[in-house]
Short mmCIF file of C-alpha atoms in Angstrom, two decimals:
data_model
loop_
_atom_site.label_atom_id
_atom_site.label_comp_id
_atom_site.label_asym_id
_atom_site.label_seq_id
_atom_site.Cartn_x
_atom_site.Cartn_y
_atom_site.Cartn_z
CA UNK A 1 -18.45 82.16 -19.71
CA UNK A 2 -17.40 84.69 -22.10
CA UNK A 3 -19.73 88.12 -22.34
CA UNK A 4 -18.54 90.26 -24.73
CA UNK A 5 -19.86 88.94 -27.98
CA UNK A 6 -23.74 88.54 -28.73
CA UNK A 7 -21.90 85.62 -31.27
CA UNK A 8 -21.44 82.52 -29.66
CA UNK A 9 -18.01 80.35 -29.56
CA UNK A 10 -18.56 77.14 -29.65
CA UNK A 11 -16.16 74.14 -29.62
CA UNK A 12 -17.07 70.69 -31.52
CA UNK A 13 -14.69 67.69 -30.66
CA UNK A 14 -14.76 64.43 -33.35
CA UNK A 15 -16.01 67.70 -35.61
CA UNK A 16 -14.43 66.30 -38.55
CA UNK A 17 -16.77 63.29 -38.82
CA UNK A 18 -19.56 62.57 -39.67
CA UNK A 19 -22.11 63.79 -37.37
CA UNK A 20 -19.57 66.59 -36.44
CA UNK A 21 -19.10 67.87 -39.95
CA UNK A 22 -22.57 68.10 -40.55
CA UNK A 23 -23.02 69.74 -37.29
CA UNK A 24 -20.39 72.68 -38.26
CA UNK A 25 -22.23 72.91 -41.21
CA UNK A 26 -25.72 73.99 -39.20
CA UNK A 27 -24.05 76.35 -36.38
CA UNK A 28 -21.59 77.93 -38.80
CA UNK A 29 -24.81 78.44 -40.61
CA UNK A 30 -26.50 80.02 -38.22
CA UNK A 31 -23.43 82.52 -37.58
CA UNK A 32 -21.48 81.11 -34.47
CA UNK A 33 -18.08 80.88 -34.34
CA UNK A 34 -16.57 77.40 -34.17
CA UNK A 35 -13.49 75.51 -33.35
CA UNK A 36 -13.13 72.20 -34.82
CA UNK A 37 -11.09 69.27 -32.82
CA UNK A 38 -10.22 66.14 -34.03
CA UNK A 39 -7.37 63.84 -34.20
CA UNK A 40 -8.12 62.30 -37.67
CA UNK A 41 -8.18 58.89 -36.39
CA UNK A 42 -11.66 58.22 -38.17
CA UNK A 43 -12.45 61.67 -39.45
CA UNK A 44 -11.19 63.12 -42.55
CA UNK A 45 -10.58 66.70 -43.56
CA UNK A 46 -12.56 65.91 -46.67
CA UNK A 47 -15.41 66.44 -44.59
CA UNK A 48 -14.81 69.81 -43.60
CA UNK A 49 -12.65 71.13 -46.24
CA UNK A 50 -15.11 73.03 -47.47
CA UNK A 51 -15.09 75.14 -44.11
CA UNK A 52 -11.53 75.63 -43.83
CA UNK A 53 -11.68 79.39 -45.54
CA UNK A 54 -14.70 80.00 -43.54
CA UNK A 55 -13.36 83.61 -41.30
CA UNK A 56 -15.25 82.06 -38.39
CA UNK A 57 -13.69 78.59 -38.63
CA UNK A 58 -10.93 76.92 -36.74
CA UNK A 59 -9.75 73.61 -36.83
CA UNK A 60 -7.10 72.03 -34.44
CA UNK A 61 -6.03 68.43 -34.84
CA UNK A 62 -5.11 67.44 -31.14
CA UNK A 63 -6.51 64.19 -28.97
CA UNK A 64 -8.67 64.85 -26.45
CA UNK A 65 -7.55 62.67 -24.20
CA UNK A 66 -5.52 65.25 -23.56
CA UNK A 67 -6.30 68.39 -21.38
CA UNK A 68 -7.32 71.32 -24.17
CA UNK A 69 -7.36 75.12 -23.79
CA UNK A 70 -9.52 76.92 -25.24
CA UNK A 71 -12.39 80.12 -24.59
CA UNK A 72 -15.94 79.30 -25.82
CA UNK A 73 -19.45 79.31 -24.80
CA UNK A 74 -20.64 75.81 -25.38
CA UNK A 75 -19.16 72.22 -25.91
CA UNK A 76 -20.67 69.79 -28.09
CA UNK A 77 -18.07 66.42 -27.13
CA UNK A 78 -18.61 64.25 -30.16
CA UNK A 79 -14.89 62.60 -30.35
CA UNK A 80 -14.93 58.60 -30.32
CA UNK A 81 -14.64 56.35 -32.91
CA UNK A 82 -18.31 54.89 -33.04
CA UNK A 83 -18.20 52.08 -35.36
CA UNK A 84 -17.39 48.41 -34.40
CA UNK A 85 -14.50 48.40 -37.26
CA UNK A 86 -12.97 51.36 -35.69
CA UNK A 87 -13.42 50.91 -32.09
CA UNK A 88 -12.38 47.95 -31.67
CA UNK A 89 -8.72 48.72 -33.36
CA UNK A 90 -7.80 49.81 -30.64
CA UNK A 91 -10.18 48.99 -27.80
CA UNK A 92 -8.27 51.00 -25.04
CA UNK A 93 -7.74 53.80 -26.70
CA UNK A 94 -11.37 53.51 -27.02
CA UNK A 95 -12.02 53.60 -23.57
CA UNK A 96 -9.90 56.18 -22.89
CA UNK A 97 -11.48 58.75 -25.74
CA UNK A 98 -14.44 58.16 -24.01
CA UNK A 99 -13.38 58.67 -20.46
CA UNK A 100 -10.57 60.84 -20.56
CA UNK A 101 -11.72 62.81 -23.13
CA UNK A 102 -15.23 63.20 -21.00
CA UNK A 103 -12.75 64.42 -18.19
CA UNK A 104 -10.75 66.51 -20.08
CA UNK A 105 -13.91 68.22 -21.75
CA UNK A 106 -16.10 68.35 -18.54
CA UNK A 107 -12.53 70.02 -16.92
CA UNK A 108 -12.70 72.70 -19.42
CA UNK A 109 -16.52 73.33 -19.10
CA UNK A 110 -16.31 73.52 -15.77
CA UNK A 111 -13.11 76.24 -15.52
CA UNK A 112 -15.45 78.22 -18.44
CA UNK A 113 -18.98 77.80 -16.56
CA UNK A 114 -19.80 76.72 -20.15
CA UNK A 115 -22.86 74.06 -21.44
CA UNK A 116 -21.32 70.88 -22.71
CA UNK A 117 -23.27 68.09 -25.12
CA UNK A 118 -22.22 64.75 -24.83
CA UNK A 119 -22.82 62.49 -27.70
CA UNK A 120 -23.91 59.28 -26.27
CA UNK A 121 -25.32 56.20 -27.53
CA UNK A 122 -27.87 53.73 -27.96
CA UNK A 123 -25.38 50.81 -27.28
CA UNK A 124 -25.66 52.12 -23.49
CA UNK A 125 -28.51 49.69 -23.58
CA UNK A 126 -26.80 46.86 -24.82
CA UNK A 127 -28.99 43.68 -26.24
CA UNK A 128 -32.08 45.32 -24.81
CA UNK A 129 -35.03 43.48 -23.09
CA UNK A 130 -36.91 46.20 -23.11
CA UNK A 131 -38.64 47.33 -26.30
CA UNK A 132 -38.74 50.02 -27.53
CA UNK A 133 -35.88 51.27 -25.56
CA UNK A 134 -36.77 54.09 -22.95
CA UNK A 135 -34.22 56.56 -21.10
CA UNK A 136 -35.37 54.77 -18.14
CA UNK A 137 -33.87 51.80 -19.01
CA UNK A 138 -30.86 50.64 -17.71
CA UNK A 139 -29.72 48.45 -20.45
CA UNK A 140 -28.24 44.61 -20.97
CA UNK A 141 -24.52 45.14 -21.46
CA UNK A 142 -21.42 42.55 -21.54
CA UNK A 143 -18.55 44.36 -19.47
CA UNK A 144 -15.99 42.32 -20.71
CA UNK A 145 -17.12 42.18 -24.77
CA UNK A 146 -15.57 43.03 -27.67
CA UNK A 147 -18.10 45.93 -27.74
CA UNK A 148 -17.57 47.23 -24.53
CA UNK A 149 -14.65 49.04 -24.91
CA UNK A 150 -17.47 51.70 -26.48
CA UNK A 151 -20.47 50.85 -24.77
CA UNK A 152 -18.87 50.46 -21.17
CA UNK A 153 -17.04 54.13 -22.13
CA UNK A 154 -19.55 55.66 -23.12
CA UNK A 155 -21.54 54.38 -20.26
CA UNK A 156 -18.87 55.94 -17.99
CA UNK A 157 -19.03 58.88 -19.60
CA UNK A 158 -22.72 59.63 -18.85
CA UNK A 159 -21.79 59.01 -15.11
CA UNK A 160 -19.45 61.83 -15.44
CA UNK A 161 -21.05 64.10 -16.93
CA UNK A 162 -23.86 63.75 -13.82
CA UNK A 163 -21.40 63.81 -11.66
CA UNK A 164 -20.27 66.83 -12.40
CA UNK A 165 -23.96 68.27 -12.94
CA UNK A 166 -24.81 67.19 -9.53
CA UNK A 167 -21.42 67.80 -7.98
CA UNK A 168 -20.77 71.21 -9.62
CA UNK A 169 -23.81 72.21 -10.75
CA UNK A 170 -22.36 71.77 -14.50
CA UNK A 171 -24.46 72.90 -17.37
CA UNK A 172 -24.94 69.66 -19.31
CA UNK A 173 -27.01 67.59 -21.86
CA UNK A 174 -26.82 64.20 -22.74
CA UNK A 175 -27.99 62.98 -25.82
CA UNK A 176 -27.77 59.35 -26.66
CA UNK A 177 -27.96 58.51 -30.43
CA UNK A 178 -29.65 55.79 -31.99
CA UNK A 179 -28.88 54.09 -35.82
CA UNK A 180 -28.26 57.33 -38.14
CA UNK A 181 -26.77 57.64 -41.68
CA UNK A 182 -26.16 60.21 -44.66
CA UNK A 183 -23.51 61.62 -46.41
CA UNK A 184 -20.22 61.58 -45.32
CA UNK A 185 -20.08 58.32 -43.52
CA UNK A 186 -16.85 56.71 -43.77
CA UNK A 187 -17.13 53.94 -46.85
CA UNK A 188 -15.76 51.15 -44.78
CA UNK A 189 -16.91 52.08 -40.98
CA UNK A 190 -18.13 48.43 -41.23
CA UNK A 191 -22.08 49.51 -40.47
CA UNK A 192 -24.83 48.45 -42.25
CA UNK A 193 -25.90 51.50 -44.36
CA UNK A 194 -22.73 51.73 -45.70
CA UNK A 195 -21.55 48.07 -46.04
CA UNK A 196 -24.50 47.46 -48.32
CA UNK A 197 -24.66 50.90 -50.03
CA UNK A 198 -21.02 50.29 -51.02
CA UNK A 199 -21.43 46.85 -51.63
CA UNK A 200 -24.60 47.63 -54.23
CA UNK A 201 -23.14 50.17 -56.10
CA UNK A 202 -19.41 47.92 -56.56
CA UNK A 203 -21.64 44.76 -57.76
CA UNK A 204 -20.65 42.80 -54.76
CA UNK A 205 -23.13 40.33 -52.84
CA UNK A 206 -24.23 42.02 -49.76
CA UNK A 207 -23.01 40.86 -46.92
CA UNK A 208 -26.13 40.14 -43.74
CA UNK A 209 -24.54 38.84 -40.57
CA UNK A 210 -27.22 36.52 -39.15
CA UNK A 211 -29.99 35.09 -40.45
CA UNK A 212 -31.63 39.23 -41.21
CA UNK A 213 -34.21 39.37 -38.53
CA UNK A 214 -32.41 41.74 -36.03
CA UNK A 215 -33.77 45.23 -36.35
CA UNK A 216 -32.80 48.70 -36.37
CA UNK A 217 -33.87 52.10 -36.13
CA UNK A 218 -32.37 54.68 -38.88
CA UNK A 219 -32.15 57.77 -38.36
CA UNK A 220 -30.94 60.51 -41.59
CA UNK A 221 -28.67 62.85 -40.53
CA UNK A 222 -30.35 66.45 -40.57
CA UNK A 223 -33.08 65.17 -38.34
CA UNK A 224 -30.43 63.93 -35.60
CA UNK A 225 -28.47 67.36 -35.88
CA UNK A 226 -31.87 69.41 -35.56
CA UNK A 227 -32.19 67.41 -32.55
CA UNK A 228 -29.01 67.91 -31.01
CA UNK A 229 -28.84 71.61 -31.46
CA UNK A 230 -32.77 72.03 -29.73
CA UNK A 231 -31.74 70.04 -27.02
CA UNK A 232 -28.30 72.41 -26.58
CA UNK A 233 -30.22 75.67 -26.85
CA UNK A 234 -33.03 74.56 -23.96
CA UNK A 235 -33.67 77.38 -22.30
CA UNK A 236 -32.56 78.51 -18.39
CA UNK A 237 -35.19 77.88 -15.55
CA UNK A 238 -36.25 81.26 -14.79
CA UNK A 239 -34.63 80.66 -11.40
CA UNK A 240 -31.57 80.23 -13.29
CA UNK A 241 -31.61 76.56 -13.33
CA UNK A 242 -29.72 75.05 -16.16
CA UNK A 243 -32.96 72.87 -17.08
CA UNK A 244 -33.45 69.46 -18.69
CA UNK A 245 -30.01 67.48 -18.87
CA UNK A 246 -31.33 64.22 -20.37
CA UNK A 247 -30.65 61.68 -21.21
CA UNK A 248 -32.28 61.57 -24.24
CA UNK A 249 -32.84 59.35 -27.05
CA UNK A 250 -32.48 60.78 -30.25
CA UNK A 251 -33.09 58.38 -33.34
CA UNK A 252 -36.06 57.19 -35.70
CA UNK A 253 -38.72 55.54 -33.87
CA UNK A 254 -39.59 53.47 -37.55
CA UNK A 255 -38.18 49.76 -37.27
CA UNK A 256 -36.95 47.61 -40.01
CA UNK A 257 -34.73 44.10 -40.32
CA UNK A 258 -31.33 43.94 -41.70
CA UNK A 259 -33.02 42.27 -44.65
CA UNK A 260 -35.58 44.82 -45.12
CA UNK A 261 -32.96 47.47 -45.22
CA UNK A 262 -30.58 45.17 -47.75
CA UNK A 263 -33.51 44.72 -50.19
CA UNK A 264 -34.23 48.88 -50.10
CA UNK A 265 -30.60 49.21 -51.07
CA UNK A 266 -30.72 47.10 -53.52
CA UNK A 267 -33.78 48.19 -55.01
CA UNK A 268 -33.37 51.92 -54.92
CA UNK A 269 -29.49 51.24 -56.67
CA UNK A 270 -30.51 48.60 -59.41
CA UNK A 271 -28.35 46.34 -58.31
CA UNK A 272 -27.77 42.86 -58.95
CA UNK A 273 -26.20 41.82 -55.99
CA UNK A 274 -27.42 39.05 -54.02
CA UNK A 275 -27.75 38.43 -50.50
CA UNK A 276 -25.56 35.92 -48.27
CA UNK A 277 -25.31 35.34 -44.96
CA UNK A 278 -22.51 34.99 -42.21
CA UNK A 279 -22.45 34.43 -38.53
CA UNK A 280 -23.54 36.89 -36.01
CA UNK A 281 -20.95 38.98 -34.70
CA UNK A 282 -20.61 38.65 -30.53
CA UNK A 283 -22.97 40.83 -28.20
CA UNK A 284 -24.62 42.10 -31.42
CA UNK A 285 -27.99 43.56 -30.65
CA UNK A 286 -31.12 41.86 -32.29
CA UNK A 287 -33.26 44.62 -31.38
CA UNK A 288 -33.31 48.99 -31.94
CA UNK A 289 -35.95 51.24 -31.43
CA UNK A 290 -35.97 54.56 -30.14
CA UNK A 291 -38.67 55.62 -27.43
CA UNK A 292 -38.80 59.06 -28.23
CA UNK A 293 -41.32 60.44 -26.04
CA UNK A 294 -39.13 62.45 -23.96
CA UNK A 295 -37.87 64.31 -27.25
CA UNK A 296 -41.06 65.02 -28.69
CA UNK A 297 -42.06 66.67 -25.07
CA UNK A 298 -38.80 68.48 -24.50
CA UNK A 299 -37.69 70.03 -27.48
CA UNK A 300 -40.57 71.61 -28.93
CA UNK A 301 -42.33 67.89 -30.79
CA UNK A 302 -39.03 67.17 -32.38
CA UNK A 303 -39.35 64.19 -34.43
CA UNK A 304 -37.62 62.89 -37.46
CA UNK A 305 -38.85 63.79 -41.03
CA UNK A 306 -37.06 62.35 -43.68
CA UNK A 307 -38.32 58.89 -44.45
CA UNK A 308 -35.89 55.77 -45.27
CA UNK A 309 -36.01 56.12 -49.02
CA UNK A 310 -35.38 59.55 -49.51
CA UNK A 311 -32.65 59.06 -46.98
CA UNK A 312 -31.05 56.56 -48.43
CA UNK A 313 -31.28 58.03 -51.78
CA UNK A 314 -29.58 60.79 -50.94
CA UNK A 315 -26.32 58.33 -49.05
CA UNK A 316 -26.19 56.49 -52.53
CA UNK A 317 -25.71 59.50 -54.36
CA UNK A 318 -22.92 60.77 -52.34
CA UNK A 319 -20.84 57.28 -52.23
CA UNK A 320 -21.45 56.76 -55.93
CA UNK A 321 -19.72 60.21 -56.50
CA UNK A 322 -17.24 58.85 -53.84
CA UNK A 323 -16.93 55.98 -55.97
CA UNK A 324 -16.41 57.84 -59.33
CA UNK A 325 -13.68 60.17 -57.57
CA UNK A 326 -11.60 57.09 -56.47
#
């Protein structure tokens, strides 16, 4: 690990998405130094050109499933497409973000003696049949889906990133991240917020897949980066011990249907689109809910506080000025 600044250097792969660009956004604000990796597959430089003058921002387009070399002091590993749209594209390329870009990452940690984050999921539980869903649980998944190529990655990529804790005594902390939503999702990542946000504000009838019962967890933005970056800056054991690694669920414990969510859009937009309904999409989950108990004790009573409206007031606002700007 570097030791001659007091500023840290930290790396952010996928940090030209949506989670990552709002992530640059908080440690850049804070004053560390980061290094922005992503392929452009799903992210766009929109979200981050505002950064690209910043004097202690870097941004390298390069895959990670490819070995990277870089100096820094931490590793937040954020790169995967994470949307059904976008995953399943290209479902082994999928797979191997998620597993060869855990290696490559995990490689580079390890030569640096650096703290990596791994930004996992809530699909590691597949269709649950537990609920809510605890980090205990060991989930429902289909191996050979249409989903899996993500969940069953991503699932492999947890197991690395313990192997190498317990193998190597690796410094690492696995989050895994429920429903969230804000600015600077991608307009057509296929997912719910944004389908019907985008569908509201164009006039369109909203599209619910199913009959509207299944429920989900949503999660705004801020809240889910103030989470990640507690859980990154735990605290050493006094005995030197790299502390808690997770997993963790990170996410908003409050529950709603599809249709509950579809009726808030179209409420808090005006709109007069209507509702219809199409088939259920294969493996989809009827049921997300965050147990966050192991949060709230571990990184100081985090919990999420921005409610669904306000939330979702502030996501309309910035797709209708995406909307006026196309």
């Amino acid at each position: 690990m570097r030791q001659y600044e007091t500023r840290k250097k930290i790396l952010v792969t996928g940090g030209a998405g949506f989670l990552g660009s709002h992530l640059l956004d908080r440690l850049l604000a804070r004053g560390d130094e980061v290094i922005c990796v992503d392929n452009l597959f799903t992210g766009t430089k929109r979200n981050i050109e505002h950064l690209l003058d910043h004097k202690h921002f870097e941004f390298i387009r390069h895959d990670v499933t490819f070995p990277l070399y870089l100096e820094v002091d931490q590793i937040y590993n954020l790169a995967c497409p994470a949307s059904p749209i976008h995953y399943q594209h290209d479902p082994v390329q999928t797979t191997k973000t998620s597993v060869h870009g855990a290696i490559n990452m995990l490689g580079l940690a390890k030569r640096l003696e650096a703290r990596i984050f791994q930004a996992s999921t809530s699909e590691v539980y597949g269709d649950p049949d537990v609920h809510p869903q605890t980090e205990a649980y060991w989930g429902n998944v289909n191996p050979i889906g249409v989903r899996s190529c993500y969940d069953e990655g991503k699932r492999c990529a947890e197991t690395l990133f313990f192997d190498y804790h317990r193998q190597y005594g690796l410094d690492i902390r696995v989050a895994r991240i429920f429903n969230t939503y804000g600015p600077r999702m991608h307009p057509n990542d296929g997912r719910v917020v944004s389908n019907f946000i985008m569908q509201a504000l164009q006039g369109k009838d909203i599209t619910i897949y199913g009959d509207g019962s299944q429920t989900r967890s949503f999660c705004y933005v801020d809240d889910l980066i103030e989470g990640f970056i507690r859980f990154m800056d735990l605290p050493r054991a006094e005995n030197g011990d790299p502390g808690f690694p997770g997993p963790i669920n990170l996410g908003n414990p409050g529950e709603f249907t599809i249709k509950q969510l579809a009726e808030k859009v179209i409420d808090l937009t005006g709109s007069a689109s209507k509702l219809i309904y199409q088939s259920l999409p294969s493996d989809d989950p009827t049921q997300r809910k965050p147990d966050i108990s192991r949060a709230r004790k571990y990184l100081n009573d985090w919990q999420p506080a921005v409610q669904l409206n306000e939330g979702l007031q502030k996501a309309i606002s910035y797709f209708d000025d995406l909307l006026t700007k196309t």
